[in-house]
Amino acid sequence: SAVISQKPSRDICQRGTSLTIQCQVDSQVTMMFWYRQQPGQSLTLIATANQGSEATYESGFVIDKFPISRPNLTFSTLTVSNMSPEDSSIYLCSVEDRGREGYTFGSGTRLTVV
Amino acid sequence: GENVEQHPSTLSVQEGDSAVIKCTYSDSASNYFPWYKQELGKRPQLIIDIRSNVGEKKDQRIAVTLNKTAKHFSLHITETQPEDSAVYFCAAVMNSGYSTLTFGKGTMLLVSP
């Protein structure tokens, strides 16, 4: 199955600043997904990132707040911009793992905004 | 879009008992239903999945059943053990041109020794 390296694993940031989260996959994948998991909650899809095109954002999420890059088929970044305490969450990337017909997740980034 | 309802939100059982978690989905076009286990502070891990052309699938102590007509699917864990304690999420994939998972709200399973 696909192996995803996600970093940073955690960070504490000042409000008003930005944080960029990186995900590296050990195989080429068409789509990468970015999720947010607020404390004690389920996973909510932020956007889907395809290589060579703009990301597709879900309702309630906008590009200015969560810009995404997808420069090649193994890498993507999610930036959380102009952060506020409400952005404190776990952010996870995911890929559709054709090898074992499932979806694999990165280890997550625990973000705390103070 | 797809909507996935999951029940119960919490489930407490004694070690050795069985546990059942139920989910319903709204879009009949969904055809892939994975279950994830998330331990505290860790990433969701796929534990079992089922496709719409199958009614039941088993993997040791874990089984999943799917009723396409009623649009519901269930996770069954037999002979529960304390290490089964975690949050379990069901999900559904709707074929809308690209595959995105819609998750249920999760079930916190607590297995007491």
Coordinates of C-alpha atoms in Angstrom, one line a residue:
Chain A
S1 CA 0.0 0.0 0.0
A2 CA 1.0 3.6 -0.4
V3 CA 3.2 5.2 2.2
I4 CA 2.6 8.9 3.0
S5 CA 5.0 11.1 4.9
Q6 CA 3.3 14.1 6.3
K7 CA 5.0 17.0 8.1
P8 CA 5.1 18.7 10.4
S9 CA 3.5 16.3 12.9
R10 CA 2.5 19.2 15.1
D11 CA 3.0 22.9 15.5
I12 CA 1.9 25.8 17.7
C13 CA 1.4 29.0 15.8
Q14 CA 0.5 32.6 16.5
R15 CA -2.7 33.9 15.2
G16 CA -2.4 35.8 11.9
T17 CA 0.4 33.6 10.7
S18 CA 0.4 30.8 8.1
L19 CA 1.5 27.2 8.2
T20 CA 2.3 25.0 5.2
I21 CA 1.8 21.2 5.6
Q22 CA 3.5 18.8 3.2
C23 CA 2.6 15.3 2.1
Q24 CA 5.0 13.1 0.2
V25 CA 3.7 9.8 -1.3
D26 CA 6.0 6.9 -2.2
S27 CA 4.1 6.3 -5.5
Q28 CA 2.4 8.3 -8.1
V29 CA -1.2 9.1 -7.4
T30 CA -3.8 11.0 -9.5
M31 CA -5.7 12.6 -6.6
M32 CA -4.7 13.7 -3.2
F33 CA -7.2 14.8 -0.6
W34 CA -6.9 17.1 2.3
Y35 CA -9.1 16.7 5.4
R36 CA -9.6 18.6 8.7
Q37 CA -10.5 16.8 11.9
Q38 CA -11.6 19.1 14.7
P39 CA -11.2 17.8 18.2
G40 CA -13.6 14.9 18.9
Q41 CA -15.1 15.2 15.4
S42 CA -15.2 13.3 12.2
L43 CA -13.1 14.0 9.1
T44 CA -14.2 16.8 6.8
L45 CA -12.9 17.1 3.3
I46 CA -11.3 20.4 2.6
A47 CA -10.3 19.9 -1.1
T48 CA -9.1 17.5 -3.7
A49 CA -5.8 18.2 -5.4
N50 CA -5.0 17.0 -9.0
Q51 CA -1.6 17.5 -10.5
G52 CA -1.6 20.2 -13.1
S53 CA -4.9 21.8 -12.2
E54 CA -6.4 23.9 -9.4
A55 CA -7.7 22.1 -6.4
T56 CA -11.4 21.6 -6.0
Y57 CA -12.7 22.9 -2.7
E58 CA -15.7 21.7 -0.7
S59 CA -18.4 24.0 0.5
G60 CA -17.2 26.2 3.4
F61 CA -13.5 26.1 2.3
V62 CA -11.9 28.7 0.1
I63 CA -8.6 28.9 -1.8
D64 CA -7.5 32.2 -0.1
K65 CA -7.7 30.5 3.3
F66 CA -6.4 27.0 2.3
P67 CA -4.2 27.3 -0.8
I68 CA -3.0 24.0 -2.1
S69 CA -0.2 23.1 -4.4
R70 CA 0.3 19.9 -6.4
P71 CA 3.5 20.2 -8.4
N72 CA 3.8 16.5 -9.3
L73 CA 2.1 13.2 -8.8
T74 CA 3.8 12.4 -5.5
F75 CA 3.7 15.7 -3.5
S76 CA 1.2 18.2 -2.3
T77 CA 1.1 21.1 0.2
L78 CA -1.8 22.7 2.2
T79 CA -1.3 26.1 3.6
V80 CA -3.5 27.3 6.5
S81 CA -3.5 31.1 6.1
N82 CA -4.1 34.0 8.5
M83 CA -4.7 31.5 11.3
S84 CA -7.2 32.0 14.1
P85 CA -7.8 29.7 17.2
E86 CA -10.7 28.2 15.3
D87 CA -8.2 26.7 12.9
S88 CA -6.8 24.5 15.6
S89 CA -7.4 21.0 14.3
I90 CA -5.7 17.9 12.9
Y91 CA -5.1 18.2 9.2
L92 CA -4.6 15.0 7.2
C93 CA -3.8 14.2 3.6
S94 CA -5.0 11.1 1.9
V95 CA -4.6 9.2 -1.3
E96 CA -6.7 6.6 -3.1
D97 CA -4.5 3.5 -2.8
R98 CA -5.1 1.5 -6.0
G99 CA -2.8 -1.1 -4.8
R100 CA -5.1 -2.3 -2.0
E101 CA -8.3 -0.6 -3.1
G102 CA -8.6 1.7 -0.2
Y103 CA -7.8 5.2 1.0
T104 CA -4.6 5.7 3.0
F105 CA -4.0 8.6 5.3
G106 CA -0.9 10.5 6.3
S107 CA 0.0 10.7 10.0
G108 CA -1.6 14.1 10.4
T109 CA -0.6 17.5 11.5
R110 CA -1.9 18.7 14.9
L111 CA -2.2 22.4 14.7
T112 CA -2.7 24.7 17.7
V113 CA -3.3 28.4 17.1
V114 CA -2.7 30.7 20.1
Chain B
G1 CA -24.3 15.2 -2.1
E2 CA -23.8 12.0 -0.1
N3 CA -24.8 11.9 3.5
V4 CA -23.7 9.2 5.9
E5 CA -25.4 8.6 9.3
Q6 CA -23.6 6.5 11.9
H7 CA -25.0 5.0 15.1
P8 CA -24.4 4.7 18.0
S9 CA -22.0 7.6 18.8
T10 CA -20.7 5.6 21.8
L11 CA -20.7 1.9 22.6
S12 CA -19.5 0.2 25.7
V13 CA -19.1 -3.5 25.9
Q14 CA -17.5 -6.1 28.1
E15 CA -14.5 -8.0 26.8
G16 CA -15.7 -11.0 24.8
D17 CA -19.0 -9.5 23.8
S18 CA -19.9 -8.5 20.2
A19 CA -20.2 -5.0 19.0
V20 CA -22.3 -3.7 16.1
I21 CA -22.0 -0.3 14.5
K22 CA -24.5 0.8 11.8
C23 CA -24.4 3.3 9.0
T24 CA -26.8 4.5 6.4
Y25 CA -26.1 6.4 3.2
S26 CA -28.2 8.5 1.0
D27 CA -26.9 8.2 -2.5
S28 CA -27.6 4.9 -4.3
A29 CA -24.7 5.6 -6.6
S30 CA -22.2 4.9 -3.8
N31 CA -20.4 1.6 -4.4
Y32 CA -17.5 1.4 -1.9
F33 CA -17.9 1.4 1.9
P34 CA -14.7 1.3 4.0
W35 CA -14.5 1.2 7.8
Y36 CA -11.7 3.0 9.6
K37 CA -10.3 2.6 13.1
Q38 CA -8.7 5.6 14.7
E39 CA -6.8 5.2 18.0
L40 CA -6.2 8.3 20.1
G41 CA -3.6 10.6 18.4
K42 CA -3.2 8.3 15.4
R43 CA -4.3 8.3 11.8
P44 CA -7.4 6.5 10.6
Q45 CA -6.5 2.9 9.6
L46 CA -8.6 0.9 7.1
I47 CA -9.8 -2.2 8.8
I48 CA -12.3 -3.7 6.3
D49 CA -14.2 -2.5 3.3
I50 CA -17.0 -3.8 1.0
R51 CA -18.1 -3.1 -2.5
S52 CA -21.7 -2.9 -3.6
N53 CA -21.6 -6.2 -5.5
V54 CA -21.0 -8.1 -2.3
G55 CA -23.4 -8.6 0.7
E56 CA -20.9 -9.6 3.4
K57 CA -17.2 -9.7 4.0
K58 CA -15.3 -11.2 6.9
D59 CA -11.8 -10.9 8.2
Q60 CA -11.2 -12.9 11.4
R61 CA -13.2 -11.2 14.1
I62 CA -14.4 -8.4 11.9
A63 CA -17.3 -8.5 9.4
V64 CA -19.2 -6.0 7.3
T65 CA -22.6 -6.4 5.9
L66 CA -24.3 -4.3 3.2
N67 CA -27.9 -4.0 2.3
K68 CA -28.1 -2.0 -0.9
T69 CA -31.9 -1.9 -1.0
A70 CA -32.1 -0.3 2.4
K71 CA -28.8 1.7 1.9
H72 CA -27.2 0.6 5.1
F73 CA -24.1 -1.2 6.1
S74 CA -22.9 -2.5 9.4
L75 CA -19.6 -3.4 11.2
H76 CA -19.6 -6.4 13.4
I77 CA -16.8 -7.2 15.8
T78 CA -16.9 -10.5 17.7
E79 CA -15.0 -11.5 20.8
T80 CA -14.1 -7.9 21.5
Q81 CA -10.8 -7.2 23.2
P82 CA -9.6 -4.1 25.1
E83 CA -7.3 -3.2 22.2
D84 CA -10.4 -2.8 20.0
S85 CA -11.2 0.3 22.0
A86 CA -11.0 3.2 19.5
V87 CA -13.2 5.5 17.4
Y88 CA -14.6 3.7 14.3
F89 CA -15.7 5.6 11.2
C90 CA -17.8 4.4 8.3
A91 CA -17.6 6.0 5.0
A92 CA -19.1 5.9 1.5
V93 CA -17.8 6.8 -1.9
M94 CA -20.1 8.4 -4.4
N95 CA -19.1 8.2 -8.0
S96 CA -19.3 11.8 -9.1
G97 CA -16.5 12.0 -11.6
Y98 CA -13.9 11.7 -8.9
S99 CA -13.8 9.5 -5.8
T100 CA -14.2 11.4 -2.4
L101 CA -15.0 9.7 0.9
T102 CA -17.9 10.9 3.0
F103 CA -17.5 9.9 6.6
G104 CA -20.0 9.2 9.3
K105 CA -19.6 11.0 12.6
G106 CA -17.8 8.1 14.3
T107 CA -18.5 5.6 17.1
M108 CA -16.3 5.6 20.2
L109 CA -16.1 1.9 21.2
L110 CA -14.9 1.1 24.7
V111 CA -14.2 -2.5 25.6
S112 CA -13.9 -3.1 29.3
P113 CA -11.8 -6.0 30.6

